[in-house]
PDB file of C-alpha atoms in Angstrom:
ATOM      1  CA  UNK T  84      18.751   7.189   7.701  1.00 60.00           C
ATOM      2  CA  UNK T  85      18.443   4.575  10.454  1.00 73.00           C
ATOM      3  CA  UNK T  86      18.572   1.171   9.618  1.00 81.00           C
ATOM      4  CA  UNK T  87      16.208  -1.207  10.115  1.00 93.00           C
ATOM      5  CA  UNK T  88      17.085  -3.963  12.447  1.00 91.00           C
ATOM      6  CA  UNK T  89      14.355  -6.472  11.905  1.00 95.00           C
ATOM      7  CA  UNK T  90      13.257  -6.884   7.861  1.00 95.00           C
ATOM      8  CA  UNK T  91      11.838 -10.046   8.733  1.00 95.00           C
ATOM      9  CA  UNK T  92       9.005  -7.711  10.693  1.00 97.00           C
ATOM     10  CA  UNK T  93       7.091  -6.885   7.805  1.00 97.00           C
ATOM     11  CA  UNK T  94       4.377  -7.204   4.908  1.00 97.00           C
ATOM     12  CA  UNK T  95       4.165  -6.371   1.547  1.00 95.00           C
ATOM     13  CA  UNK T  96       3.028  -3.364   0.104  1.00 97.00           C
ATOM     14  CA  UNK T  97      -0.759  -2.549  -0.839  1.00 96.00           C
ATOM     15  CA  UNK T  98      -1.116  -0.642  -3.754  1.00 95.00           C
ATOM     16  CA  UNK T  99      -4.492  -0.335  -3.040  1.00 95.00           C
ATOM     17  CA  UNK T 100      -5.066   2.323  -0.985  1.00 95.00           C
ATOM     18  CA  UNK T 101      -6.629   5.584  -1.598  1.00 96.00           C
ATOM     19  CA  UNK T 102      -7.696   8.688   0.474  1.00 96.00           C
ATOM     20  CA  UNK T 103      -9.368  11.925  -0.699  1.00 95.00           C
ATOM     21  CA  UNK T 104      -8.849  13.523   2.382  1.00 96.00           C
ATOM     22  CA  UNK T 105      -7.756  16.994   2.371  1.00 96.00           C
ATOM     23  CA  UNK T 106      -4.482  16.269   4.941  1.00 95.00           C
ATOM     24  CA  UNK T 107      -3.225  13.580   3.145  1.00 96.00           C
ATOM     25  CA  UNK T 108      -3.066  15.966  -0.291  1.00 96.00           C
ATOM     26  CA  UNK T 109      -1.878  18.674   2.044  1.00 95.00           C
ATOM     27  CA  UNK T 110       1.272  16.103   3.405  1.00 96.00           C
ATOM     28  CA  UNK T 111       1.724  14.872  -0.372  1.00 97.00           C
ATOM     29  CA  UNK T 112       1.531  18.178  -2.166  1.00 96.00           C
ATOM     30  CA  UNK T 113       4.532  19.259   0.193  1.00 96.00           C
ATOM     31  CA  UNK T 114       6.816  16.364  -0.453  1.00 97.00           C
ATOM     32  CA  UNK T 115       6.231  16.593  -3.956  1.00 97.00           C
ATOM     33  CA  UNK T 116       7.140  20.214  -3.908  1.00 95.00           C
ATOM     34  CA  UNK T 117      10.287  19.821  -1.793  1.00 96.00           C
ATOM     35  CA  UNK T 118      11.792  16.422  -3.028  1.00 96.00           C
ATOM     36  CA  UNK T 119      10.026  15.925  -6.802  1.00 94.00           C
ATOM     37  CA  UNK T 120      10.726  19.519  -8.123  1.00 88.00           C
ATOM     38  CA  UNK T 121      11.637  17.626 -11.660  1.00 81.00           C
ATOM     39  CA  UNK T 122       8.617  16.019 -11.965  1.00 79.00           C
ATOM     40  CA  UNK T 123       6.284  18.856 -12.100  1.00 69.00           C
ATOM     41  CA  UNK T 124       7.943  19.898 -15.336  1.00 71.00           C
ATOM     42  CA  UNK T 125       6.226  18.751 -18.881  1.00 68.00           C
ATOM     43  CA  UNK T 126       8.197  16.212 -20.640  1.00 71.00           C
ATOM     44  CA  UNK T 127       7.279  14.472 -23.970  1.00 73.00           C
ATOM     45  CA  UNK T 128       6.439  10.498 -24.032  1.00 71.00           C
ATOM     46  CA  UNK T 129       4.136   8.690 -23.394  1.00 75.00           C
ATOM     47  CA  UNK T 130       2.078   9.579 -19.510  1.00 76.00           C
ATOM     48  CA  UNK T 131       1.696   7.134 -17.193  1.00 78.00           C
ATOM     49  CA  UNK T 132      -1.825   5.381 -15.923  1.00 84.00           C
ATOM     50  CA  UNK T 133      -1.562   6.827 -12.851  1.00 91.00           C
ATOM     51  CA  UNK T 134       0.597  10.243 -12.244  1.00 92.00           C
ATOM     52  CA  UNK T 135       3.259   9.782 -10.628  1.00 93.00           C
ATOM     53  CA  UNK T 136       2.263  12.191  -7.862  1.00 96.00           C
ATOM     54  CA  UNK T 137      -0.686  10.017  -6.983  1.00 96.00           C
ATOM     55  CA  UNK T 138       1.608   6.995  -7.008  1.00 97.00           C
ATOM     56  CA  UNK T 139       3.712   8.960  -4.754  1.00 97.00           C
ATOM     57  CA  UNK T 140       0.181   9.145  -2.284  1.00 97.00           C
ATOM     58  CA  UNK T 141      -0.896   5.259  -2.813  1.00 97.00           C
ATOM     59  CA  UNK T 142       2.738   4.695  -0.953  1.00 98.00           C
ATOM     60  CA  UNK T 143       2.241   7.250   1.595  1.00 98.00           C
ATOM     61  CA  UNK T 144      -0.853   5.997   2.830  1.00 98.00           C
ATOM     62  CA  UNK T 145       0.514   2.496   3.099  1.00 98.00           C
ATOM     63  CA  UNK T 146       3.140   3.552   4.816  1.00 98.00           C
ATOM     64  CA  UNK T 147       1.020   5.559   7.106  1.00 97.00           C
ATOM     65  CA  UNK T 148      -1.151   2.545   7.356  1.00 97.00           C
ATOM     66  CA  UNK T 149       1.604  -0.057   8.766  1.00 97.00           C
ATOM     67  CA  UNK T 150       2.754   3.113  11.010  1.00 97.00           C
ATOM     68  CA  UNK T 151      -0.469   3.000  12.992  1.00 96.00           C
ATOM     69  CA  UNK T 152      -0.652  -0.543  13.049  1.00 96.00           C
ATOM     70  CA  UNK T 153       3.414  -0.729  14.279  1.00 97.00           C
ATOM     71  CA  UNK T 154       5.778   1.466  13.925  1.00 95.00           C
ATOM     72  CA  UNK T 155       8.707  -1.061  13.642  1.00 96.00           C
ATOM     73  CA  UNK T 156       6.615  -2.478  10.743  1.00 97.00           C
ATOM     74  CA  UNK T 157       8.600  -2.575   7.238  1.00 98.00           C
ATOM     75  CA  UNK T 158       6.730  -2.712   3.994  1.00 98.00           C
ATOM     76  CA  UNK T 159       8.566  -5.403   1.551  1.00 97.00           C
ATOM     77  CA  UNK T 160       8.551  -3.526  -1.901  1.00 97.00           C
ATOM     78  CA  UNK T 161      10.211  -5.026  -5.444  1.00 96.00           C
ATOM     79  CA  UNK T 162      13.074  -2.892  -6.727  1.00 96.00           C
ATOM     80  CA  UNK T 163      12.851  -4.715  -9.811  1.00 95.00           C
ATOM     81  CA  UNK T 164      11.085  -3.161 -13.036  1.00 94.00           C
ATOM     82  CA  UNK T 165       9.797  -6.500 -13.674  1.00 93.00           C
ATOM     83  CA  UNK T 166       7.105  -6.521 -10.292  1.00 93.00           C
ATOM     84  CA  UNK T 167       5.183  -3.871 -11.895  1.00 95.00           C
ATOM     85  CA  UNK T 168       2.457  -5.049 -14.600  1.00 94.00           C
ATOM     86  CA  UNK T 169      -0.149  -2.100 -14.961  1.00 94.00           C
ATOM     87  CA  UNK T 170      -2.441  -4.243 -16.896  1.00 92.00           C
ATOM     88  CA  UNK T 171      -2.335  -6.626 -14.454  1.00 94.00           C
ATOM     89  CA  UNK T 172      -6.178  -7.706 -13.067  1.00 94.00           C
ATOM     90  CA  UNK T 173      -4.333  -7.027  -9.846  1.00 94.00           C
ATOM     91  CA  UNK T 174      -3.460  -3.494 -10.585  1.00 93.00           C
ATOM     92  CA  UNK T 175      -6.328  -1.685 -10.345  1.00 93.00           C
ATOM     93  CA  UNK T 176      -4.515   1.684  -9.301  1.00 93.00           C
ATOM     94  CA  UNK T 177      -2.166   1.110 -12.401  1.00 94.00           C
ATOM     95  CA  UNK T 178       1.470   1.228 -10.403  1.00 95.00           C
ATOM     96  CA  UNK T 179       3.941   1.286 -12.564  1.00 95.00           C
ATOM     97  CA  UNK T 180       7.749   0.672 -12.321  1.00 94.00           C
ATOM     98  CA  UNK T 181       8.205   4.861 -11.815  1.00 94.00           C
ATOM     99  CA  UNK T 182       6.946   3.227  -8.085  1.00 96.00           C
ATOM    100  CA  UNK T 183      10.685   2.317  -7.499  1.00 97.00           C
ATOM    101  CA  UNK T 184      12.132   6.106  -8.045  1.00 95.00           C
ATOM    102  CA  UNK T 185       9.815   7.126  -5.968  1.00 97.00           C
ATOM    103  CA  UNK T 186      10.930   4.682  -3.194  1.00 97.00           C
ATOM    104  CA  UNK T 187      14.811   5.668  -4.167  1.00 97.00           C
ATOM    105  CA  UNK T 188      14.158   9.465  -3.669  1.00 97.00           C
ATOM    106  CA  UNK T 189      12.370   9.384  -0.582  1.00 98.00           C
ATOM    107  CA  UNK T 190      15.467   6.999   1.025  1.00 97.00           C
ATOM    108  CA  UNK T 191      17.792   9.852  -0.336  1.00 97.00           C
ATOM    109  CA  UNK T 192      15.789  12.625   1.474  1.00 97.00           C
ATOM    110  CA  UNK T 193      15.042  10.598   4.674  1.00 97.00           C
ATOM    111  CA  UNK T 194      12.295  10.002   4.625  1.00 98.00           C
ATOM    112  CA  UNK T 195      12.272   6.342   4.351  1.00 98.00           C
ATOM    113  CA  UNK T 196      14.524   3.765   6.051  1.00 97.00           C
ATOM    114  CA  UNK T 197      16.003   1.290   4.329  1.00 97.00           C
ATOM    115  CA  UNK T 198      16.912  -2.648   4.063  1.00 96.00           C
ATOM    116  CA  UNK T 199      17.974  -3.081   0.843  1.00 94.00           C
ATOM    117  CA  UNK T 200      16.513  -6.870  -0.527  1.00 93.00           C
ATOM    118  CA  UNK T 201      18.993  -9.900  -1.168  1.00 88.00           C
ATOM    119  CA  UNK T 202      19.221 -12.483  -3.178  1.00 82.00           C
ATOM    120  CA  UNK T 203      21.090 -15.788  -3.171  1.00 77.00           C
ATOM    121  CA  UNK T 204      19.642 -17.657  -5.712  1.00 79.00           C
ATOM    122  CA  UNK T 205      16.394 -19.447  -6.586  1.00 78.00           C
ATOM    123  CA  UNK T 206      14.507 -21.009  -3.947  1.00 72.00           C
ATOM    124  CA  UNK T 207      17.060 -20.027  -1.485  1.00 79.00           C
ATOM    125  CA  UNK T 208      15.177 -18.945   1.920  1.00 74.00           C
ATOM    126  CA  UNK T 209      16.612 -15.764   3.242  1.00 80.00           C
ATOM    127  CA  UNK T 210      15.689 -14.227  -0.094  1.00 86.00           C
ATOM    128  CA  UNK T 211      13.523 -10.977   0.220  1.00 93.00           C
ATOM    129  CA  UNK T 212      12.499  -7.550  -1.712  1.00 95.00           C
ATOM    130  CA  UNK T 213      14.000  -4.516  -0.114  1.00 97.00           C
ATOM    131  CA  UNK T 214      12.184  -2.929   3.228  1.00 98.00           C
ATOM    132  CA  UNK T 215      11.091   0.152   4.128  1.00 98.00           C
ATOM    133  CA  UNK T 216       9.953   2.123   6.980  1.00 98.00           C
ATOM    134  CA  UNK T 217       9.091   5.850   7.397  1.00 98.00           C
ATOM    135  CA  UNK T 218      11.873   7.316   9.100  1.00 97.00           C
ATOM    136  CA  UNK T 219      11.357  10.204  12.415  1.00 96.00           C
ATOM    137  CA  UNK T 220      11.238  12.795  10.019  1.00 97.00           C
ATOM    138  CA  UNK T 221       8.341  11.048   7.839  1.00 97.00           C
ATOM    139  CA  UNK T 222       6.986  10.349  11.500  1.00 96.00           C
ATOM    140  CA  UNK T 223       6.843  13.553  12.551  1.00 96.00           C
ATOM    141  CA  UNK T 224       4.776  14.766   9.393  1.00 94.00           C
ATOM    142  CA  UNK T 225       2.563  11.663   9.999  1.00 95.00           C
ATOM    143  CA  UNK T 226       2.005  12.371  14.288  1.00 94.00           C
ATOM    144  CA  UNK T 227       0.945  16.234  12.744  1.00 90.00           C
ATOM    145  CA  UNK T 228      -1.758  14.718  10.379  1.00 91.00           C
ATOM    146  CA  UNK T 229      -5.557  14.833  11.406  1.00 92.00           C
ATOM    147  CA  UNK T 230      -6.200  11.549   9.176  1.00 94.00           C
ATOM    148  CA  UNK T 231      -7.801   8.070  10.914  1.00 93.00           C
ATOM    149  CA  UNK T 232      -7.552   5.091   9.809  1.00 92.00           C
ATOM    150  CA  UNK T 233     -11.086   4.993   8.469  1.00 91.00           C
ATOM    151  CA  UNK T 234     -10.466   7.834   6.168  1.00 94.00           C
ATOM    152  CA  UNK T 235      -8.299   5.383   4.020  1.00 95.00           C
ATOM    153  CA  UNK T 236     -10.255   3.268   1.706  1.00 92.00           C
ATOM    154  CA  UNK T 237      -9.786   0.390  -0.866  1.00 91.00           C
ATOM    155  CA  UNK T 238      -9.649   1.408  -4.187  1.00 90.00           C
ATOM    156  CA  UNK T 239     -13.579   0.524  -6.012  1.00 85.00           C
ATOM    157  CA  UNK T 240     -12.236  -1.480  -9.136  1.00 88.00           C
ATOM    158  CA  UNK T 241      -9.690  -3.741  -6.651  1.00 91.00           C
ATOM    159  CA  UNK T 242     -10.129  -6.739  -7.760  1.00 92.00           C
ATOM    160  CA  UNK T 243     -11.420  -9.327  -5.631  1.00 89.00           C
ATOM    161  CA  UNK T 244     -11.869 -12.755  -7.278  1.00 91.00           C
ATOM    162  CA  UNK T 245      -8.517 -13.972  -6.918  1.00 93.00           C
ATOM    163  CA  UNK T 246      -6.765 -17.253  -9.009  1.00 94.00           C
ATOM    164  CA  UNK T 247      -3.134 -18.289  -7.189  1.00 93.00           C
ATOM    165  CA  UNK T 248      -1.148 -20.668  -8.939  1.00 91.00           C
ATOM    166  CA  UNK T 249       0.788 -24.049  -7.103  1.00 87.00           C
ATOM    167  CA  UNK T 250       3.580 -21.426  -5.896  1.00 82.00           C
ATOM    168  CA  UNK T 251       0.356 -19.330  -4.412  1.00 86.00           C
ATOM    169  CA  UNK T 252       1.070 -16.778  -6.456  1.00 87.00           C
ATOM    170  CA  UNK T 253      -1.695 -14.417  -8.144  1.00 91.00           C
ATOM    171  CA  UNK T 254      -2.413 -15.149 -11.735  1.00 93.00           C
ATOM    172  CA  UNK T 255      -4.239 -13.572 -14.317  1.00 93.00           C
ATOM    173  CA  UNK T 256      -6.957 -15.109 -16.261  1.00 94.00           C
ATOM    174  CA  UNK T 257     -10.075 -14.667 -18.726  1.00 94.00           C
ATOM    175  CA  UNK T 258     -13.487 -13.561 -17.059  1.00 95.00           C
ATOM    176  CA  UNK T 259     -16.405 -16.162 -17.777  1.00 95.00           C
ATOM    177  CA  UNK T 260     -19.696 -16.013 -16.245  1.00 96.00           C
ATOM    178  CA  UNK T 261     -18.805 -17.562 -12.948  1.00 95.00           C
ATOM    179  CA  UNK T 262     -15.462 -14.997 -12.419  1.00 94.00           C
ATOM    180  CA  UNK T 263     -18.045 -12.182 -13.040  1.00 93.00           C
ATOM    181  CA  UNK T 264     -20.707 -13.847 -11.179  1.00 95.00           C
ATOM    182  CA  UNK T 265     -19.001 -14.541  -8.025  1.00 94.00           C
ATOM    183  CA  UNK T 266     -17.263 -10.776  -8.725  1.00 91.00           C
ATOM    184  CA  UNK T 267     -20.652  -9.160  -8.524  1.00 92.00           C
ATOM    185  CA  UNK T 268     -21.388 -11.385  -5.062  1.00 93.00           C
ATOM    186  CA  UNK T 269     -18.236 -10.167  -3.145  1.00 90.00           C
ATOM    187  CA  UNK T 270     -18.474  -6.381  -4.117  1.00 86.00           C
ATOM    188  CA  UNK T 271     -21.794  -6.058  -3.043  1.00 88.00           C
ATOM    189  CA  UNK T 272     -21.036  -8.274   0.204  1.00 82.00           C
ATOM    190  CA  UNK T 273     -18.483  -5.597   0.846  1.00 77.00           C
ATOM    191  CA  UNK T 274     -20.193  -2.491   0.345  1.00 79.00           C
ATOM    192  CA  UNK T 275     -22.702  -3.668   2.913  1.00 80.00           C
ATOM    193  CA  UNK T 276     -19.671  -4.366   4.970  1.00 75.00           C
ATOM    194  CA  UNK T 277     -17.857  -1.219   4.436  1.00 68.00           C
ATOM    195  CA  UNK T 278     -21.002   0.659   5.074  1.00 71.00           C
ATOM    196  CA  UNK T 279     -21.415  -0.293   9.133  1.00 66.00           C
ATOM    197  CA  UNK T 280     -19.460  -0.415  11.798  1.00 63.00           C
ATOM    198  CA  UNK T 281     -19.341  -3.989  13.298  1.00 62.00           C
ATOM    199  CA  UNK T 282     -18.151  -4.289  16.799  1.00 64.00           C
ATOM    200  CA  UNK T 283     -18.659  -6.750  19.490  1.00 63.00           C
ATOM    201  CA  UNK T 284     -20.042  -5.510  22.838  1.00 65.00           C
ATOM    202  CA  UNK T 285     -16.919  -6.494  25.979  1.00 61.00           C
ATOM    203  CA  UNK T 286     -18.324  -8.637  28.548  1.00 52.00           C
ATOM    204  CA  UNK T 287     -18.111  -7.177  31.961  1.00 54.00           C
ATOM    205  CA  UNK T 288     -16.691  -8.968  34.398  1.00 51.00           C
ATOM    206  CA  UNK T 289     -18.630 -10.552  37.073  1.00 49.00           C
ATOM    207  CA  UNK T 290     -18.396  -8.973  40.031  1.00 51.00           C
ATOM    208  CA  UNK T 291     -16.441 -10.576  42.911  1.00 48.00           C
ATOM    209  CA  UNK T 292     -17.863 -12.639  45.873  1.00 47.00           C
ATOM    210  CA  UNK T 293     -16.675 -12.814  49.185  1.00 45.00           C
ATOM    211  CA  UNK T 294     -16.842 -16.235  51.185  1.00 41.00           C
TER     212      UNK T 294
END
């Protein structure tokens, strides 16, 4: 595993991402064969929300995602049970804490790169979750894939009305007429959106003069 020399180069992880195309269940069908053999086995309890396999693809493709972007990009992910709320409004895809075993087994295997978080206390600055990065060997499976960017999408029921409290963090809340109101607005703003391709035209440059 290679370390990762700037953890400060990063953002945190979107659990919203989703992808039915057929290469991306081809790349996670083979890592959860290789490295997840346990997991296909039945065992009682409760299930989860969301499989664990598919949890294994929402981090995939945001991994994937911040490779294309930059590859030195780290994703900042919470190693702490407590992060994960799957009734949270701001769930949508239902991750639940099983998110950090998956994280832990892929390190083991290699493929993910590590910085593990720190902590010095509250408020202290050079507090941060733990990083990760998809290592050559995640890389390589990645350069092999025939998947663009545009064949990732936002999951449908992501919330998008969004309440931050004084620390600007996201809190929950009741829905009211205005919440659902102004709900209904910005979905249907953003399937227009997501249904053309905007682009602005590049000015050409005017041709030269002599004197």
């Amino acid at each position: 595993m290679v370390g990762i020399d700037d953890p400060w180069h990063s953002r945190p992880i979107d659990v919203h991402r989703w992808s039915d195309h057929p290469e991306v269940a081809s790349i996670v069908a083979q890592i959860w064969a290789e490295h997840f053999p346990a997991e296909n086995k039945s065992k009682p309890g409760p299930k989860p929300k969301t499989p664990f396999k598919d949890q294994l693809k929402i981090l995939l493709l945001d991994c994937y995602v911040a490779w294309l972007e930059d590859p030195e990009l780290s994703i900042g992910i919470s190693m702490s049970t407590n992060a994960y709320d799957t009734g949270s409004r701001y769930n949508a895809l239902r991750i639940s804490k099983h998110m950090i075993l998956v994280v832990k087994r892929l390190i083991d295997v290699g493929l993910l790169d590590e910085a593990k978080g720190s902590y010095g206390g509250a408020g202290i600055g050079s507090n941060r979750t733990t990083r990760i990065r998809p290592s050559e060997a995640l890389q390589a499976l990645f350069q092999g894939a025939k998947v663009t960017r545009d064949d990732i999408r936002r999951a449908a029921n992501e919330e998008c009305v969004i309440l931050r409290g004084t620390d600007d963090r996201r809190v929950d809340y009741e829905d009211t007429e205005e919440t659902n109101r102004q709900r209904d607005e910005l979905r249907a703003y953003n399937s227009v959106l997501a249904a053309h391709y905007i682009d602005l035209p590049g000015l050409e440059e005017a041709p030269a003069h002599s004197s």
